[in-house]
Coordinates of C-alpha atoms and ligand atoms in Angstrom, one line a residue:
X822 CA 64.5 -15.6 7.6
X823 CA 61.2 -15.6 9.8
X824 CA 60.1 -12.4 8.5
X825 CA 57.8 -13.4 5.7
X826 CA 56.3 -16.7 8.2
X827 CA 55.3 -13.7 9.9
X828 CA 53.5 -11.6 7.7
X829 CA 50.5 -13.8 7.4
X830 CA 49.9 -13.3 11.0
X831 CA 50.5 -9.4 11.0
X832 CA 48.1 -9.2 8.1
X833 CA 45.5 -11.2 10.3
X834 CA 46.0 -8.9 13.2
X835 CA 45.6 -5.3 11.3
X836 CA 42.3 -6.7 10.0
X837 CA 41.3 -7.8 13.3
X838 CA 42.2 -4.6 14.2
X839 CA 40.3 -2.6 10.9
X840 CA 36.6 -1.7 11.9
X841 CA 34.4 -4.3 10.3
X842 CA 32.6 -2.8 7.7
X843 CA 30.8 -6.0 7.6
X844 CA 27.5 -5.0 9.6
X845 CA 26.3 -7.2 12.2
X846 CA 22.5 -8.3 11.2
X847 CA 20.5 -11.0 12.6
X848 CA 17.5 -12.0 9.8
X849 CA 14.7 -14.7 10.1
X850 CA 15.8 -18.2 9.1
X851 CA 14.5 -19.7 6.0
X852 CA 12.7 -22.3 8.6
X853 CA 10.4 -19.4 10.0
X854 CA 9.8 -17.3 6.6
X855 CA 5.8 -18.7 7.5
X856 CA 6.0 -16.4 10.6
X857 CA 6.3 -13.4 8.1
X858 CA 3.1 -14.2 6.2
X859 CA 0.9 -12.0 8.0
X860 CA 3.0 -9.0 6.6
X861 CA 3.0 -10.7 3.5
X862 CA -0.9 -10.8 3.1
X863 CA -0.9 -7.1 4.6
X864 CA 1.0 -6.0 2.1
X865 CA -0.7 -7.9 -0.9
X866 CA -4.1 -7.2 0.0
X867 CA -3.5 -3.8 0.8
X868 CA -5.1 -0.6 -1.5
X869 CA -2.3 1.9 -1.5
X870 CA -4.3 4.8 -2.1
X871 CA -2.9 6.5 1.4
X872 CA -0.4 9.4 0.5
X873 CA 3.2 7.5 0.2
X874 CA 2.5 3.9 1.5
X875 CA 3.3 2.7 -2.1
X876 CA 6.6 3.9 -1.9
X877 CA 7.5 2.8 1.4
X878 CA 6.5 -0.7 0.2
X879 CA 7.7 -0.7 -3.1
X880 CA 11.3 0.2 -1.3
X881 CA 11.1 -2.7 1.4
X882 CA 9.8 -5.7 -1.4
X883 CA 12.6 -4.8 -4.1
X884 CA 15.0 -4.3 -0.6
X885 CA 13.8 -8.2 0.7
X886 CA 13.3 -9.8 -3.1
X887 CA 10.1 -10.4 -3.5
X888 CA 9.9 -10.0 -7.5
X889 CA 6.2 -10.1 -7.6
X890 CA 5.2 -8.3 -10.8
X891 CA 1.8 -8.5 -10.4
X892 CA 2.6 -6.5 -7.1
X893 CA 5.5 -4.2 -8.0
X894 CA 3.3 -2.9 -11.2
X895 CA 0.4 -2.5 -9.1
X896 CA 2.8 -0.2 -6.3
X897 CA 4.3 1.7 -9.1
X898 CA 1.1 2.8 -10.5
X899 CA 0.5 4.5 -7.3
X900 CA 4.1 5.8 -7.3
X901 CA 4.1 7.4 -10.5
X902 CA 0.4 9.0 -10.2
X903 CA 2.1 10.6 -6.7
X904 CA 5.1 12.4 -9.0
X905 CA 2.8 12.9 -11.9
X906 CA -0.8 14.4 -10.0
X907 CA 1.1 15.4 -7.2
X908 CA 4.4 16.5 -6.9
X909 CA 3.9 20.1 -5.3
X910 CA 2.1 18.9 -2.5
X911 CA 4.5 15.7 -1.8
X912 CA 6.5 16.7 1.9
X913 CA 10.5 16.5 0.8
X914 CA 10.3 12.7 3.0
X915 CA 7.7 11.8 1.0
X916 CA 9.5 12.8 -2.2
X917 CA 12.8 11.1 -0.9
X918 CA 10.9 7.7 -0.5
X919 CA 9.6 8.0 -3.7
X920 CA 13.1 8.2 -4.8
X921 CA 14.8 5.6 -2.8
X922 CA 11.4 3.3 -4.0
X923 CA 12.0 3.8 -7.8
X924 CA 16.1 3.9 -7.6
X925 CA 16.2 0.7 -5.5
X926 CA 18.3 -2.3 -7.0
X927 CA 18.8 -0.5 -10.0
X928 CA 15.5 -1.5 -12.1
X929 CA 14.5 0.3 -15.4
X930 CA 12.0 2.6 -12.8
X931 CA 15.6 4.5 -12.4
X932 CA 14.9 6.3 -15.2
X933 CA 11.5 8.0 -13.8
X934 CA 13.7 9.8 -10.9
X935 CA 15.8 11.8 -13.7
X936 CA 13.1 12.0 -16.3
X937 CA 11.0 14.4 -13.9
X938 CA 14.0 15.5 -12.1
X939 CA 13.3 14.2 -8.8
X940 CA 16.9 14.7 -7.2
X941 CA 16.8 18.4 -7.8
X942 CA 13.2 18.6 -6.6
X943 CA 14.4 17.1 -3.4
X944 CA 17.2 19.5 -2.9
X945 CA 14.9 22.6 -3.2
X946 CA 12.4 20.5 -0.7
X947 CA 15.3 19.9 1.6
X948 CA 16.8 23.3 1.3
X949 CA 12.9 24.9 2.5
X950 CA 13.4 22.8 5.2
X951 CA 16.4 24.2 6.4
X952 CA 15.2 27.9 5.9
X953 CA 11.5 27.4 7.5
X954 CA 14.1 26.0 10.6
X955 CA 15.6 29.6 10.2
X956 CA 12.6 31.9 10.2
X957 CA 10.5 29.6 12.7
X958 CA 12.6 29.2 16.0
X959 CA 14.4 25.7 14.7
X960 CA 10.9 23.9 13.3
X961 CA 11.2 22.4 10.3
X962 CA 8.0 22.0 7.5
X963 CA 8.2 18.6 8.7
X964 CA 10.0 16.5 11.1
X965 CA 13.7 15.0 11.2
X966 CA 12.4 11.4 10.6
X967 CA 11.8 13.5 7.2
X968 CA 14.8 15.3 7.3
X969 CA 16.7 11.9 7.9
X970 CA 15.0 10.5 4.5
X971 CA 15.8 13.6 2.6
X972 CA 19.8 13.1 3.5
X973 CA 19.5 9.7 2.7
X974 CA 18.0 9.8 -0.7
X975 CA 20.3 12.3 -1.7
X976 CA 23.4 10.5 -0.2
X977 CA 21.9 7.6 -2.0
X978 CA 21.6 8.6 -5.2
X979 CA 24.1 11.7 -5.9
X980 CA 22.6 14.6 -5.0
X981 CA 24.1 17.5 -3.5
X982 CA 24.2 18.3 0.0
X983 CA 26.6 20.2 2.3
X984 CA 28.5 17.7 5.0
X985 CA 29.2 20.4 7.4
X986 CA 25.1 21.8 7.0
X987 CA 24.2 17.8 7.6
X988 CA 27.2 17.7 10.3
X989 CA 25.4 21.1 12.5
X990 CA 21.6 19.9 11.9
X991 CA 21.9 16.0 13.0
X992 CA 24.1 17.5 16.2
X993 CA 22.1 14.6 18.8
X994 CA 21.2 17.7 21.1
X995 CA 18.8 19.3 18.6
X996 CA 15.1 19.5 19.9
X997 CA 13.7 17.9 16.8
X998 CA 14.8 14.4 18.1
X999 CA 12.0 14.8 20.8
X1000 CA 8.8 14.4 20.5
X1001 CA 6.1 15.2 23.4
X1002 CA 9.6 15.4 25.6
X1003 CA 10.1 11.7 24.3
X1004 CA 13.3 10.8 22.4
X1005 CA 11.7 9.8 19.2
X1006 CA 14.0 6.5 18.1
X1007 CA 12.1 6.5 15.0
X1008 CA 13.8 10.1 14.0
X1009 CA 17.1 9.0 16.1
X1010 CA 17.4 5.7 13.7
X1011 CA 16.7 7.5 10.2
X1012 CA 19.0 10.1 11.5
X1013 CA 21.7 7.2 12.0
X1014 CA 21.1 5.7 8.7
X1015 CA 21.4 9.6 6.8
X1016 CA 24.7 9.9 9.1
X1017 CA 26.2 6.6 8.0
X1018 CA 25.7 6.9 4.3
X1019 CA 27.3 9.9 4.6
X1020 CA 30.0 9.0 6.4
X1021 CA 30.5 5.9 4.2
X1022 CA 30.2 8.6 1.0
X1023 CA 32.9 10.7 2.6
X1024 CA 35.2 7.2 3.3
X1025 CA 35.1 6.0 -0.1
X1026 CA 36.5 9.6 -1.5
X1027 CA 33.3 10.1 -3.2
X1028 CA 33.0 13.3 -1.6
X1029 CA 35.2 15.5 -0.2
X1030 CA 35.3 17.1 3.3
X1031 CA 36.7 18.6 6.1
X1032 CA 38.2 16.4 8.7
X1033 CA 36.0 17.8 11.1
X1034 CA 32.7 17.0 9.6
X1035 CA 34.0 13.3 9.6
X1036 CA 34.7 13.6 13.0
X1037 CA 31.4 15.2 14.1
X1038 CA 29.4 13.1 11.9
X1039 CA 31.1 10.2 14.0
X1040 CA 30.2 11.5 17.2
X1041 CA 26.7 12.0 16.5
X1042 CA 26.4 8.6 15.2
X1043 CA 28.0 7.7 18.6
X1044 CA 26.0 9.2 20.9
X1045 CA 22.7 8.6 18.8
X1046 CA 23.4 4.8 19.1
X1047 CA 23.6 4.9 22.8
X1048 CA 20.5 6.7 23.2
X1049 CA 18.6 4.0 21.1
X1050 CA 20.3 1.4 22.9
X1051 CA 18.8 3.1 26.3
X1052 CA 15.6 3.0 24.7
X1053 CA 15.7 -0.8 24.6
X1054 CA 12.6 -2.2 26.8
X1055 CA 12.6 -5.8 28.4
X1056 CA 11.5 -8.1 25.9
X1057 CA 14.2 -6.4 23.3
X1058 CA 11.6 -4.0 21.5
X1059 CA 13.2 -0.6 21.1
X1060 CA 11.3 2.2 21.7
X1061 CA 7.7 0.3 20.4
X1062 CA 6.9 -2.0 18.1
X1063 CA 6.7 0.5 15.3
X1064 CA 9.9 1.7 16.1
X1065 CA 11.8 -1.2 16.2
X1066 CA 12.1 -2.1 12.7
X1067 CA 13.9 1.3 12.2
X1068 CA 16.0 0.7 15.1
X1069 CA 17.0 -2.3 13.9
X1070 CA 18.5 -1.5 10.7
X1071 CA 20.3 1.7 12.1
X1072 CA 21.8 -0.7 14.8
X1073 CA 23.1 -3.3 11.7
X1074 CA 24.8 -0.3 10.0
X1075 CA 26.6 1.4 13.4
X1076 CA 28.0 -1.8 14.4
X1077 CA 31.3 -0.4 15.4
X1078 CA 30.0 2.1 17.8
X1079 CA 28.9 -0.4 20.2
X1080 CA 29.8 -3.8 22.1
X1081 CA 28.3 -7.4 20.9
X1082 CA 26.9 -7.2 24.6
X1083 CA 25.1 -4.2 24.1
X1084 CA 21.9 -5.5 22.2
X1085 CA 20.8 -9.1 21.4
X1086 CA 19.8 -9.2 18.2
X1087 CA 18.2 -12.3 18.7
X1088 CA 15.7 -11.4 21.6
X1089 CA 14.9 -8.2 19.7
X1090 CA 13.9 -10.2 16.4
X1091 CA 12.1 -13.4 18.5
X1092 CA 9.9 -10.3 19.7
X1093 CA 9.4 -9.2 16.9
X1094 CA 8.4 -12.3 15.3
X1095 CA 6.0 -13.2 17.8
X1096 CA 4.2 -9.4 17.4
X1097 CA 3.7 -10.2 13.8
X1098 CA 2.2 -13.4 14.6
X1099 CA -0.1 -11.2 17.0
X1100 CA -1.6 -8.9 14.0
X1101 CA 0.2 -5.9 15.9
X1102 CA 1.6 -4.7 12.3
X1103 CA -1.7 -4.8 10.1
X1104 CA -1.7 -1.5 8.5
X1105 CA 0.5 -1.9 5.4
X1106 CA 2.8 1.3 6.6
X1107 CA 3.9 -0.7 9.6
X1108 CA 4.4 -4.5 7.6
X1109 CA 6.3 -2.3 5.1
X1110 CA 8.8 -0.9 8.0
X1111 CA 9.4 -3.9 9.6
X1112 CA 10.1 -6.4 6.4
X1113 CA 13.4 -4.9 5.8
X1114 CA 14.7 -5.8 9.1
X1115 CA 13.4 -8.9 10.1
X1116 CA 15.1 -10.1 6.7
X1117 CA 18.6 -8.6 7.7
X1118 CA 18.4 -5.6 5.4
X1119 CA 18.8 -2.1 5.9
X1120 CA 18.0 1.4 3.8
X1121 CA 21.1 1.3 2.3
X1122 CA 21.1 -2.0 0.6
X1123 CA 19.4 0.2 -1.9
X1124 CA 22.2 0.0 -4.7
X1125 CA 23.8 -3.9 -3.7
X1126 CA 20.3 -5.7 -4.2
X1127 CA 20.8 -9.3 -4.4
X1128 CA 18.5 -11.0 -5.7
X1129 CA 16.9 -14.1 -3.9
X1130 CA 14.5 -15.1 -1.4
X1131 CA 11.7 -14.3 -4.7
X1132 CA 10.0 -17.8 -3.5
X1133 CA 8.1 -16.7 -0.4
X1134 CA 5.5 -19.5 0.5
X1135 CA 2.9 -17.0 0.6
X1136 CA 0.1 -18.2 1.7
X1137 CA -2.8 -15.6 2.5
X1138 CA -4.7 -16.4 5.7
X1139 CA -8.3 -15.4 5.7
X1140 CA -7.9 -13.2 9.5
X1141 CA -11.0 -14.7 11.6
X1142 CA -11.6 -11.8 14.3
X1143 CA -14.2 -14.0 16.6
X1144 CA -16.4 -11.8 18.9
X1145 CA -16.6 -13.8 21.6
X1146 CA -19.9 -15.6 22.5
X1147 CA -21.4 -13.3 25.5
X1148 CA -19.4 -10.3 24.2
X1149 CA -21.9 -7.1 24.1
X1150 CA -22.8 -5.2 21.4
X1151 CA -22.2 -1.9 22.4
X1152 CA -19.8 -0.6 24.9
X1153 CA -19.9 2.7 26.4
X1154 CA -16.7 4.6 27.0
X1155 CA -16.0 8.4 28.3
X1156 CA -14.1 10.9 26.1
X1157 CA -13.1 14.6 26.3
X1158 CA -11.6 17.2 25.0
X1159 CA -8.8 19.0 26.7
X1160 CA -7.4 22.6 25.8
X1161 CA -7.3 24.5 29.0
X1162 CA -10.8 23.4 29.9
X1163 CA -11.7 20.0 29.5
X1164 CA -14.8 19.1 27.5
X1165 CA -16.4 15.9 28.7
X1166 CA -18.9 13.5 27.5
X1167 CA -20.0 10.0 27.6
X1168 CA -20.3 7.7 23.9
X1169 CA -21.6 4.5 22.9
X1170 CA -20.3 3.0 20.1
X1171 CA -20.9 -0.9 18.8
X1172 CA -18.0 -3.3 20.2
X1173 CA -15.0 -3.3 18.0
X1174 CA -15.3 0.4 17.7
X1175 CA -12.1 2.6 17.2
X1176 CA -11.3 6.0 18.6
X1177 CA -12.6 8.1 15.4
X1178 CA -15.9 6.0 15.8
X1179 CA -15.7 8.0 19.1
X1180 CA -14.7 10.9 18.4
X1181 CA -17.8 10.9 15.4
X1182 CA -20.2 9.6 17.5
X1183 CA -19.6 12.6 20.3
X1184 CA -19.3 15.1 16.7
X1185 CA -23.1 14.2 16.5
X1186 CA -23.8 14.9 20.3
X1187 CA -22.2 18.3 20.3
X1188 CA -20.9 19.5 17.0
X1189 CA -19.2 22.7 18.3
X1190 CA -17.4 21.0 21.4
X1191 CA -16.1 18.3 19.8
X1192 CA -16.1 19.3 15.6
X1193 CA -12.8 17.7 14.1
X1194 CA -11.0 17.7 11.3
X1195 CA -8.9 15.2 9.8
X1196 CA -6.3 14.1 7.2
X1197 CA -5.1 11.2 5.6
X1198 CA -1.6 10.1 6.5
X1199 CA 0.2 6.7 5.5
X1200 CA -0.6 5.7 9.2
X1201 CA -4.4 6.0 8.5
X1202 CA -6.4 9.3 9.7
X1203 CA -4.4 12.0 11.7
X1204 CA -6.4 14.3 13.8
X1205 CA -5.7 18.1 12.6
X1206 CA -8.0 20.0 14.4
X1207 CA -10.7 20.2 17.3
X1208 CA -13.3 23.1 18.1
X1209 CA -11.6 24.7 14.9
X1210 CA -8.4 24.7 16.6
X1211 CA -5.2 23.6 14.2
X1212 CA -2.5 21.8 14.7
X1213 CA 0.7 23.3 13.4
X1214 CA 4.3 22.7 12.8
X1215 CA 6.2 25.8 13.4
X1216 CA 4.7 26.3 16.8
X1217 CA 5.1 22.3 17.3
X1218 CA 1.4 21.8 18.6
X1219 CA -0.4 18.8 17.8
X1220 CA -3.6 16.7 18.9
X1221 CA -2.2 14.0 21.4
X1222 CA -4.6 10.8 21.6
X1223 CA -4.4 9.6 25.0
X1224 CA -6.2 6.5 27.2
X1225 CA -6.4 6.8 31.1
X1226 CA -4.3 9.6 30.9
X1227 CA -1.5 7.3 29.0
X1228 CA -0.3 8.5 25.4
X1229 CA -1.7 5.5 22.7
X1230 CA 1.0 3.9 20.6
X1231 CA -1.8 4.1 17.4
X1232 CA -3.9 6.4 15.5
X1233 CA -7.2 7.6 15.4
X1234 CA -7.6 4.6 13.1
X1235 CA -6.2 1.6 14.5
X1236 CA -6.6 2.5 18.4
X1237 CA -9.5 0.1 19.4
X1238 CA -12.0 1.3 22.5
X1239 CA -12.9 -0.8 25.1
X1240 CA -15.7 -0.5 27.8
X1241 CA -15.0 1.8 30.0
X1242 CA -12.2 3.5 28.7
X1243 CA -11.2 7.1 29.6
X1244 CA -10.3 8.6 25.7
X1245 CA -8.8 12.1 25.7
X1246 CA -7.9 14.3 23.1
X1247 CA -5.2 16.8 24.1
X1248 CA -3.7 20.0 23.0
X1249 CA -0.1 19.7 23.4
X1250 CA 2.9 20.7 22.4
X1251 CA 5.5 18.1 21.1
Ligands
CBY1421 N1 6.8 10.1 8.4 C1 6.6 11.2 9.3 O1 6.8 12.3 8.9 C2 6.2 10.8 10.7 C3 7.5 10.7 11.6 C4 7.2 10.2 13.0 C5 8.4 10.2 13.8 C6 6.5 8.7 12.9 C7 5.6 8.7 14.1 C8 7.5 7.6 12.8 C9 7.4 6.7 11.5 N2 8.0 5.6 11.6 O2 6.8 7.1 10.6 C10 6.0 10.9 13.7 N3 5.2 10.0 14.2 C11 5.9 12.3 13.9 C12 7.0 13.2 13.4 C13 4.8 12.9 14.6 C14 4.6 14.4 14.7 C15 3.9 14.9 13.3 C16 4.0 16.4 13.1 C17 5.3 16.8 12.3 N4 6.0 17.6 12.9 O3 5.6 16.3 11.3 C18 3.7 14.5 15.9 C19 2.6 15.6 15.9 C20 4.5 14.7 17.2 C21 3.0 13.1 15.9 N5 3.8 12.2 15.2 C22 1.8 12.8 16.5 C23 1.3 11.5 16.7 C24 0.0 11.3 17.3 C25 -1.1 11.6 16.3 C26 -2.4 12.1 16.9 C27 -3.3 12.8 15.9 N6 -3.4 14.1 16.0 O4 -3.9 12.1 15.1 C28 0.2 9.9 17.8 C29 -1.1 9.1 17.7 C30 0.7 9.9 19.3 C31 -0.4 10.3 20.3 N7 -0.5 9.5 21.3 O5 -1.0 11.3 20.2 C32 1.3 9.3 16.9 N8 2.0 10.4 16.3 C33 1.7 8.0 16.8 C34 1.1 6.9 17.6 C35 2.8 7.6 15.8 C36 3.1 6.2 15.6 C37 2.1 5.5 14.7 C38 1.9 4.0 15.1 C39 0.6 3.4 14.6 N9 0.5 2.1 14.6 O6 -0.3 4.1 14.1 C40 4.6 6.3 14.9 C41 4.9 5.2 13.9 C42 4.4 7.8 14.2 C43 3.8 7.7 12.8 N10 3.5 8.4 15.1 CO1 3.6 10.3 15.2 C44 5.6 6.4 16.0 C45 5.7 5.2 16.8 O7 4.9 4.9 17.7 N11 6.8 4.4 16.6 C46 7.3 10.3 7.1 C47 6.3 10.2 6.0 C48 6.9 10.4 4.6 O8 5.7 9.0 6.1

């Protein structure tokens, strides 16, 4: 007779008991949306002319809500003129965010992607990846943070993949998670979101698998959660400030593989909101990857858009850099070059100056000491080569920007100098 009084209760306890699949996410409160309009006016005032910016945007503003036509034509533009003028040259991360930017919340753009047969594009992209790894010592073309995308946009949005391939090359013990002997939790978080889309793709039935790719695919997830988690610094930032919008949303999707106690949420987004209010995210690559996050959302919100928060109060403060009063006009600063001799010399450059206003500046003084070259990347100019020496992937050398001997945590393009500043550029291997 008490059986069925019962039931309720045993019901209760098995879903206490199921894993939620509800992730944990902590977003900005409608009280502080003003704290967000210094991304906001980024984002709005920004060009887009850098390789895939527009994509990257386009992805996080349809991800958050903000249905600002004016806006979302102007990003798509770009978007479109990258598949149509470009499409050979795109890297296969830059294709996949193109993807996930014109698929996301199901908008007319969808069509575009199978028009020009993006997905299939990516899985030849993704599959030279995987073979330049087997003729050059484990190196991809690119990087795993790329690698990471590509999984995701074809998990996304039905392309073909093999789960055991994704299951051997996200193994956490692979080299490509480090960079410059750092674990890169940038690469470790895309890597997280990849793993759980595809874990979530292999759940639902909607593809089949071994057991044991499951199970490794788990255990990846596992341990790459804990080493994020270690890379939490005091005031809650993980890894830097670039890094921690990515952190964050791979943290809201791995909920079950670790403890309520283990992060706070809360710390980590109060930081974050007071390094927005600094100006520390004022290239629109960097207000595009922390938007998502800060509003609770994650990559693979992609296909369950709701729609919403459209009424942003967005006002667009004029930013008022004040030099103060008895602050010189030039400064002078040292800089060298270091391959296995280091090449020294002494600069002035007008206050305000950034490192590539150095690194010009000593170009002038001694054009064969310290000739560069440089690209455009979405993160502003990367440095490719110095004294006609190039950077490249498969032997994983790269020109390292370093100040007092300390790696910088910006480009050539955002880094600014100050008096007496020891500037290095460094052949290194990452
Ligand atoms: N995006 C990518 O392919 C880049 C992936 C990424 C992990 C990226 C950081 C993270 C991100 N969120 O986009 C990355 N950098 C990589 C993979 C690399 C390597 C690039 C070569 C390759 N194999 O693809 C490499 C060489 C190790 C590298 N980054 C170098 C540098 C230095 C550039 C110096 C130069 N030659 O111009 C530099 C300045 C570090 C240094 N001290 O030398 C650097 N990176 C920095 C600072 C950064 C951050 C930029 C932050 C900023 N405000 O400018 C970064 C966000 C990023 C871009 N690198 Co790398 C990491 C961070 O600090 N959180 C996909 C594509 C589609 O967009």
């Amino acid at each position: 007779m008490r059986q069925p009084h019962q039931l309720p209760l045993v019901g209760l306890l098995l879903f206490s008991l199921i894993p939620s699949q509800l992730c944990e996410t902590c977003e900005v409160s409608k009280e502080k949306y003003f704290c967000l309009n210094p991304l906001l006016s980024t984002i709005f005032k920004s060009k887009y002319t850098r390789g895939t910016e527009a994509a990257n945007t386009l992805l996080s503003i349809r991800l958050v809500g903000i249905q600002n036509q004016t806006l979302q034509q102007r990003l798509l533009q770009q978007v479109r003129y990258n598949v149509e003028r470009k499409e050979s040259d795109l890297s296969s991360g830059q294709l996949a965010l193109i993807i996930m930017a014109l698929g996301a919340c199901h908008t007319h753009d969808e069509n575009f992607i199978y028009d020009y047969h993006l997905i299939s594009q990516l899985e030849n992209k993704f599959q030279a990846e995987i073979e330049n790894m087997g003729a050059h010592d484990g190196n991809p073309l690119t990087n795993y943070y790329q690698l990471s995308l590509d999984v995701l946009a074809l998990c996304l949005f039905s392309g073909s993949y093999s789960t055991t391939k994704v299951a051997e090359l996200f193994s956490p013990e692979n080299k490509n998670y480090y960079l410059g002997g750092q674990f890169s939790v940038d690469t470790g978080a895309m890597a997280i979101l990849a793993l759980t889309c595809v874990k979530r793709s292999l759940m639902s039935g909607q593809i089949r698998a071994d057991e044991k790719d499951l199970e490794r695919i788990n255990n990846h997830t596992q341990s790459l959660v804990k080493k994020i988690l270690s890379e939490k610094k005091g005031k809650g930032l993980i890894g830097n400030a670039f890094s921690t919008g990515n952190a964050m949303q791979a943290l809201f999707v791995s909920s079950d593989y670790y403890q309520e106690s283990d992060w706070d949420c809360q710390q980590t987004l109060n930081t974050v909101l007071k390094e927005i209010s600094r100006g520390v995210f004022s290239i629109p690559i960097a207000a595009a990857q922390i938007l998502p996050a800060v509003m609770g959302k994650t990559y693979l919100d992609v296909n369950s858009c709701v729609s919403g928060s459209g009424n942003f109060n967005i006002s667009i403060p004029v930013p008022v850099t004040v030099t103060p009063p008895n602050s010189p006009l030039y400064i002078s600063v040292n800089y060298s070059v270091r391959i296995s001799e280091t090449y020294f010399t002494h600069v002035t450059v007008p206050n305000g100056s950034v490192f590539l206003d150095v690194m010009e500046e000593a170009q002038k003084q001694n054009k064969t000491v310290f000739g560069f070259t440089m690209e455009e990347s979405e993160w502003g100019p990367y440095i490719t080569s110095v004294q006609g020496l190039r950077a490249n992937n498969n032997d994983r050398t790269y020109w390292e920007l370093l100040s007092g001997g300390k790696p910088l945590s910006q480009g050539v393009g955002s880094y600014i100098v100050h008096e007496g500043d020891n500037l290095e550029v460094r052949w290194s291997k990452y």
